[in-house]
mmCIF file with all atom_site columns, C-alpha atoms in Angstrom:
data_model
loop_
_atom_site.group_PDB
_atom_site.id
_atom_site.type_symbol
_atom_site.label_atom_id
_atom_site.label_alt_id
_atom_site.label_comp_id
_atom_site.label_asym_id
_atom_site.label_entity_id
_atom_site.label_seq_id
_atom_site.pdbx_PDB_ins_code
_atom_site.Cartn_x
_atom_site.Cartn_y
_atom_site.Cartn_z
_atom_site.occupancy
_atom_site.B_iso_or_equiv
_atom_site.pdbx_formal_charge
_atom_site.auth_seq_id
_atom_site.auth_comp_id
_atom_site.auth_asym_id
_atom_site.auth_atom_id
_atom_site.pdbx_PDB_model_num
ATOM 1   C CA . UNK A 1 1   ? 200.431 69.328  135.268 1.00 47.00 ? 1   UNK A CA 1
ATOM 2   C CA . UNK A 1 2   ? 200.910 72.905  135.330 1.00 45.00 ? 2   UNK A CA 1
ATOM 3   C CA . UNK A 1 3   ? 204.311 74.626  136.184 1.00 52.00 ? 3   UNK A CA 1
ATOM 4   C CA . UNK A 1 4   ? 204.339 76.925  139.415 1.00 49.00 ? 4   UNK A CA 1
ATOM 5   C CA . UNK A 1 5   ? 206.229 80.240  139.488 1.00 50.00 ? 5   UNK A CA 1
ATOM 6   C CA . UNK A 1 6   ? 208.359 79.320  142.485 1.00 51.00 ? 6   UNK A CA 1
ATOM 7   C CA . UNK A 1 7   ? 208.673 83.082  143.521 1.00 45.00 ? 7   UNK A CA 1
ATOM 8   C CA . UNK A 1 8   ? 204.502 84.053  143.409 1.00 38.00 ? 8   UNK A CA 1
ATOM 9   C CA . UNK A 1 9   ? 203.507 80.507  144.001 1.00 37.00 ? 9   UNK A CA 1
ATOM 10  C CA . UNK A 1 10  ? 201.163 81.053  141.647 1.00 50.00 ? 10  UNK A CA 1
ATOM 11  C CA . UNK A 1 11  ? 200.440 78.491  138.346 1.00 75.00 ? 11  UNK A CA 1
ATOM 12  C CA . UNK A 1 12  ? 201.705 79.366  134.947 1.00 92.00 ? 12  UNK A CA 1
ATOM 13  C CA . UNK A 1 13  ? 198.958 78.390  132.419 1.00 94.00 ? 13  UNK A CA 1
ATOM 14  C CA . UNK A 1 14  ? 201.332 79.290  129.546 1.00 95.00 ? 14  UNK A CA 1
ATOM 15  C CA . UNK A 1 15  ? 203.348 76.198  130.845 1.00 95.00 ? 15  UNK A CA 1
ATOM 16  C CA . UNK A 1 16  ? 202.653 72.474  129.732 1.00 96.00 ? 16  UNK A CA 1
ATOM 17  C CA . UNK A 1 17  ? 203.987 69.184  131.097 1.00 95.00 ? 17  UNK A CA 1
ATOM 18  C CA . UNK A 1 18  ? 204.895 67.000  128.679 1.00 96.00 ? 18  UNK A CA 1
ATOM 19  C CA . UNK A 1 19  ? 202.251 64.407  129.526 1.00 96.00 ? 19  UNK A CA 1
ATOM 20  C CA . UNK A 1 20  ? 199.588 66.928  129.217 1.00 97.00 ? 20  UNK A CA 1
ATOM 21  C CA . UNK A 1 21  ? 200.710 67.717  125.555 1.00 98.00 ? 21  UNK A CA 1
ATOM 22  C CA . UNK A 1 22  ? 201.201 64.291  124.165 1.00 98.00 ? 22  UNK A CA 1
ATOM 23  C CA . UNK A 1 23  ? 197.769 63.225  125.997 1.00 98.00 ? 23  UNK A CA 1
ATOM 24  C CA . UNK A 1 24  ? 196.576 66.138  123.833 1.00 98.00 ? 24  UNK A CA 1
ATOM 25  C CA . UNK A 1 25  ? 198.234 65.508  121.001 1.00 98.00 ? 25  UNK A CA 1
ATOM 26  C CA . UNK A 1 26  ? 196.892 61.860  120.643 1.00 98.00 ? 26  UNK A CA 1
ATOM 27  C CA . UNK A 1 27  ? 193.621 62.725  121.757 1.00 97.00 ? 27  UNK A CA 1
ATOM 28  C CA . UNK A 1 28  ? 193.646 64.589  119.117 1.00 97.00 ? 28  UNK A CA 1
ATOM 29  C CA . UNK A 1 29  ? 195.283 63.012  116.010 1.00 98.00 ? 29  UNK A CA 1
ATOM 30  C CA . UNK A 1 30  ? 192.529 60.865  114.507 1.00 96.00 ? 30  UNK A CA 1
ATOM 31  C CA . UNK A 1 31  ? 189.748 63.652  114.620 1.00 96.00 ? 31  UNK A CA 1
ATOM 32  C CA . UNK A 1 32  ? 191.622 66.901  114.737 1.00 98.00 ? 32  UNK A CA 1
ATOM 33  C CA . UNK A 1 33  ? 194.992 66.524  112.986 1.00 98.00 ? 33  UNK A CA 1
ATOM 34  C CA . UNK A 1 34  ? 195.538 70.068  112.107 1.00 98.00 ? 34  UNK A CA 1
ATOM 35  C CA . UNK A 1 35  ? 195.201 70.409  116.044 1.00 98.00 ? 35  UNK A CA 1
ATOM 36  C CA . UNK A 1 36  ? 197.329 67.357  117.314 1.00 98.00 ? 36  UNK A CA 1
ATOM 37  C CA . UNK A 1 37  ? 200.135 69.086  114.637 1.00 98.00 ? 37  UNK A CA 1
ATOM 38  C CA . UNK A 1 38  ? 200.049 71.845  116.762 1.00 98.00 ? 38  UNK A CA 1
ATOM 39  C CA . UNK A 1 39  ? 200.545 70.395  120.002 1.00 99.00 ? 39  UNK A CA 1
ATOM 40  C CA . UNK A 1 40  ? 203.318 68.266  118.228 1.00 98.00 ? 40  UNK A CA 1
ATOM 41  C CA . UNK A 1 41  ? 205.176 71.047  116.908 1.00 98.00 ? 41  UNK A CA 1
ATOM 42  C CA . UNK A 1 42  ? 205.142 72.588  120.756 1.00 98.00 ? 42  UNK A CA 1
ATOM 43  C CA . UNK A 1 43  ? 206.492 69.112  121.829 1.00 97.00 ? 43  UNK A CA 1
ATOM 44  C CA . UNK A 1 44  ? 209.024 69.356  118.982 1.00 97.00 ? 44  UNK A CA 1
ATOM 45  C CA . UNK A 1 45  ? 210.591 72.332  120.568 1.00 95.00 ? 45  UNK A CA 1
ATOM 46  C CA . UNK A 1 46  ? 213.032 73.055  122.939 1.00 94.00 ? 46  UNK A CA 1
ATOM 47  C CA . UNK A 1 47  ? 212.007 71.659  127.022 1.00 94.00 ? 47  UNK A CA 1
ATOM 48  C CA . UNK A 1 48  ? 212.232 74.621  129.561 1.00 93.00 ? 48  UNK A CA 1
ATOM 49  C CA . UNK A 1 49  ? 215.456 74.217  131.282 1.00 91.00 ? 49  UNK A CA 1
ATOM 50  C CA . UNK A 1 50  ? 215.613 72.535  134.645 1.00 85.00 ? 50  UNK A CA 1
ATOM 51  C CA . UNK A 1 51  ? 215.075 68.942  133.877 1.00 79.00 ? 51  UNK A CA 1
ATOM 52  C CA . UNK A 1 52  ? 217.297 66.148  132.870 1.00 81.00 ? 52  UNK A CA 1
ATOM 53  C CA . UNK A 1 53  ? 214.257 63.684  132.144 1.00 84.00 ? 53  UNK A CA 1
ATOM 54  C CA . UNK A 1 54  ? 211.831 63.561  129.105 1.00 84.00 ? 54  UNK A CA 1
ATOM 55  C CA . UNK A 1 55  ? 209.102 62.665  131.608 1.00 84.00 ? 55  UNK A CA 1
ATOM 56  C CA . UNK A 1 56  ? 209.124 65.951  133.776 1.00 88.00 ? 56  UNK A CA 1
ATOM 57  C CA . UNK A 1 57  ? 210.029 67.803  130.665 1.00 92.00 ? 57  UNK A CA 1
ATOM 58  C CA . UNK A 1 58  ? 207.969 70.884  130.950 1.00 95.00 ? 58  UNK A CA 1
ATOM 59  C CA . UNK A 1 59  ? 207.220 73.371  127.572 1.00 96.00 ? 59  UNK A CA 1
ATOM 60  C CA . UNK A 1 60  ? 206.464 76.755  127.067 1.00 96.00 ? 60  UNK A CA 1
ATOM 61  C CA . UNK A 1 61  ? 202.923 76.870  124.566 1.00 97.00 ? 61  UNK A CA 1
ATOM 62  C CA . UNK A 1 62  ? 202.819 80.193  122.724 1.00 95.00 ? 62  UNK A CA 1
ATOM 63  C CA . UNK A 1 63  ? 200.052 79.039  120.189 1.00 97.00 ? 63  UNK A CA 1
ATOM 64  C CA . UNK A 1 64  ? 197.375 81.278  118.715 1.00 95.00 ? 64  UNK A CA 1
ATOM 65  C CA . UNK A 1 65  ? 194.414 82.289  120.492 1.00 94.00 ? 65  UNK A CA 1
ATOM 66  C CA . UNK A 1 66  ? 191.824 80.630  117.980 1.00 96.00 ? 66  UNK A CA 1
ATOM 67  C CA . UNK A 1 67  ? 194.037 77.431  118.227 1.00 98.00 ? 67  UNK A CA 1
ATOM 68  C CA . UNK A 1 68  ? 193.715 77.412  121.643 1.00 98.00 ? 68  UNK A CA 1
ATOM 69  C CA . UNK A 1 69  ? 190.350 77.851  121.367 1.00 97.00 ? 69  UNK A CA 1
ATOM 70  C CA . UNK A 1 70  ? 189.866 75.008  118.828 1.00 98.00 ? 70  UNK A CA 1
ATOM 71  C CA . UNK A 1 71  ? 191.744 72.535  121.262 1.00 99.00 ? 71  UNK A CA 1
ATOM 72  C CA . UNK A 1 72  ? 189.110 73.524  123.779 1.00 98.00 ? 72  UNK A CA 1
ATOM 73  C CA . UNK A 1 73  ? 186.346 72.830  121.337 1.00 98.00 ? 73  UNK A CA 1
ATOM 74  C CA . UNK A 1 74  ? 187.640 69.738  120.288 1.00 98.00 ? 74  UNK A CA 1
ATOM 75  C CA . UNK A 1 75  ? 188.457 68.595  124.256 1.00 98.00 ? 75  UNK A CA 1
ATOM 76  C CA . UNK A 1 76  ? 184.746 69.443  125.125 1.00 97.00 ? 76  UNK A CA 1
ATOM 77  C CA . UNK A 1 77  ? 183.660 67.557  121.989 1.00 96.00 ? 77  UNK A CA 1
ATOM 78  C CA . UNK A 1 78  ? 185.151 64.809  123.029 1.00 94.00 ? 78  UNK A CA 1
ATOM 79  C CA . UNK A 1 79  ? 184.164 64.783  126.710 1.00 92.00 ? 79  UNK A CA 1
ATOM 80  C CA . UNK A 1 80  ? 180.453 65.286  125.755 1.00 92.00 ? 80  UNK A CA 1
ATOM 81  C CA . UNK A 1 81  ? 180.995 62.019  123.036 1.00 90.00 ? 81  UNK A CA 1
ATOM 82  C CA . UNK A 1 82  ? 182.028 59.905  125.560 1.00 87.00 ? 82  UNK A CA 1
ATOM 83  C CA . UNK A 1 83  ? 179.783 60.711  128.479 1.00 85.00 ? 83  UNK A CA 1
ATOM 84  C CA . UNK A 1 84  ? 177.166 59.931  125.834 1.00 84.00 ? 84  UNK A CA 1
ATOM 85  C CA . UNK A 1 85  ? 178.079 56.875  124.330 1.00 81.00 ? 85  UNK A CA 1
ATOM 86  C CA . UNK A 1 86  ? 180.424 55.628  126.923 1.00 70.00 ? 86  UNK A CA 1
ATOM 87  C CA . UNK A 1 87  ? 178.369 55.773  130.246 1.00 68.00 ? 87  UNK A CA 1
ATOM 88  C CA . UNK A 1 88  ? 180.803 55.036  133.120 1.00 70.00 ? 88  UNK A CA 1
ATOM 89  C CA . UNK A 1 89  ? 182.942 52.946  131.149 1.00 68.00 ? 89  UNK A CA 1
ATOM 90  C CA . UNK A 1 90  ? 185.297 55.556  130.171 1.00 77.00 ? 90  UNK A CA 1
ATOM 91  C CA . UNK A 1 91  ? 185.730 57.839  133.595 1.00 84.00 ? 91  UNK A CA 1
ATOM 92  C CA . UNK A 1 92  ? 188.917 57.738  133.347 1.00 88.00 ? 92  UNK A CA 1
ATOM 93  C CA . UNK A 1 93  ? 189.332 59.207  129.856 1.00 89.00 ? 93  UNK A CA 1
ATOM 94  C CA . UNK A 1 94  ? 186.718 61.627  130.598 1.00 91.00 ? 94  UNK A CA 1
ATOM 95  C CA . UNK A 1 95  ? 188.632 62.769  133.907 1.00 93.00 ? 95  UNK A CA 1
ATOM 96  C CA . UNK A 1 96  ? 191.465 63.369  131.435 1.00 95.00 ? 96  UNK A CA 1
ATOM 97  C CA . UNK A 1 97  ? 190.042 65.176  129.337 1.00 96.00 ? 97  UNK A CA 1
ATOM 98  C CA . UNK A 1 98  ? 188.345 67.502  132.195 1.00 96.00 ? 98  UNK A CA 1
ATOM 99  C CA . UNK A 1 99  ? 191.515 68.238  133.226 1.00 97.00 ? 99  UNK A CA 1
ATOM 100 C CA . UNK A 1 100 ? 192.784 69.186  129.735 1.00 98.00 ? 100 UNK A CA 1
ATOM 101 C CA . UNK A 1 101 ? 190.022 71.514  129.389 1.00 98.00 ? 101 UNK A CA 1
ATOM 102 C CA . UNK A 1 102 ? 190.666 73.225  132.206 1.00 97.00 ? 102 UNK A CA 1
ATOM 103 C CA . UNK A 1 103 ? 194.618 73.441  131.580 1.00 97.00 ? 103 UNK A CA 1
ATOM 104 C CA . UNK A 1 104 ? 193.881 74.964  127.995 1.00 98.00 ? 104 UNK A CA 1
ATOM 105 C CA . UNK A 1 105 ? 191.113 77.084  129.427 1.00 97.00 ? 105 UNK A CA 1
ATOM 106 C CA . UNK A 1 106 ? 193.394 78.815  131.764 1.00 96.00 ? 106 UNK A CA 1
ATOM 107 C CA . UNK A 1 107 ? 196.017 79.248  128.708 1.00 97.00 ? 107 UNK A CA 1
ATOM 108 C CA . UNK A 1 108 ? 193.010 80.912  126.648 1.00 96.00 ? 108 UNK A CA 1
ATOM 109 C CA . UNK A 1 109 ? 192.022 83.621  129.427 1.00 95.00 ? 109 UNK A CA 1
ATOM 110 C CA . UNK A 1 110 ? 195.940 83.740  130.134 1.00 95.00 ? 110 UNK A CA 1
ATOM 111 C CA . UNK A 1 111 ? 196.228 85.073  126.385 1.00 95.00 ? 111 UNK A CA 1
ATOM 112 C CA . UNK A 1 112 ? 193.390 87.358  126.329 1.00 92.00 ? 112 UNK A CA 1
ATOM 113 C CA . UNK A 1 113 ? 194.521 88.856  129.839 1.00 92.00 ? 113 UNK A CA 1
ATOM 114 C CA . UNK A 1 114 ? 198.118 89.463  128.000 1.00 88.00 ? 114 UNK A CA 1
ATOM 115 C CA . UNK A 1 115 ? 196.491 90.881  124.778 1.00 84.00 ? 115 UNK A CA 1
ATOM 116 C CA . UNK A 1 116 ? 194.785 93.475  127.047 1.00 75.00 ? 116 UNK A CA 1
ATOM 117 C CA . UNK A 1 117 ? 197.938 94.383  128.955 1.00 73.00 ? 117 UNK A CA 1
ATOM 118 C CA . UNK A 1 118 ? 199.562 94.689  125.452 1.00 70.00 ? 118 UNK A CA 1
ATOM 119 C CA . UNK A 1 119 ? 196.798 96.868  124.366 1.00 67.00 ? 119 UNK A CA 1
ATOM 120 C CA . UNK A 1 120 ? 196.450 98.880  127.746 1.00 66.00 ? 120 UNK A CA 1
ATOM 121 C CA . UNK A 1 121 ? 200.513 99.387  127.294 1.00 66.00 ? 121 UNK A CA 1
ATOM 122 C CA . UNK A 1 122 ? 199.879 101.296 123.721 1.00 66.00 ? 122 UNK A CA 1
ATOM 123 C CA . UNK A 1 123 ? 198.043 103.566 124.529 1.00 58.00 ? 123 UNK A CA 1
#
């Protein structure tokens, strides 16, 4: 679900598919809709250029820190819920959300690691 920088070969956590936001976003709507309006308003923006189809539509997510954070709260949450009230009937939401986690995870320590460049560059 995550881009790749074609020239380092290397995955860009600051990039989301849009599948991986709207499975976010609806994950997210009933319990968390401050959070889902946040992934919305990232789907409502403009689609990194280089596809012609909504479904490989890829977006650039420069959201807060703390919201970040909060998505990866709310993700874990929700993982946790259904392993314990769900058993093995809902693997395949919970292998989802595992892989959301660990998509927003890598944004989080991608925006810490570019706050301490930032910070490193002042002074």
């Amino acid at each position: 679900m995550t881009q790749v920088d074609k020239e380092t070969n290397r995955k860009k956590p600051e990039i989301f598919s849009r599948g991986a936001l709207e499975l976010t976003f609806r994950l997210m709507r009933k319990r968390h809709p401050g959070l889902a309006l946040a992934v919305q308003n990232v789907l409502a923006g403009k689609p990194l250029p280089g596809s012609n189809d909504a479904a490989t539509d890829h977006f650039h997510v420069s959201l807060e820190a703390r919201t970040v954070g909060k998505i990866v709260a709310a993700l874990t949450e929700m993982g946790q819920h259904s392993l314990e009230h769900n058993g093995s009937s809902a693997q395949g939401r919970r292998v989802v959300i595992k892989t959301l986690i660990h998509e927003w995870i890598a944004l989080a320590e991608w925006i810490i690691i570019q706050a301490g460049r930032e910070c490193s560059s002042r002074n």
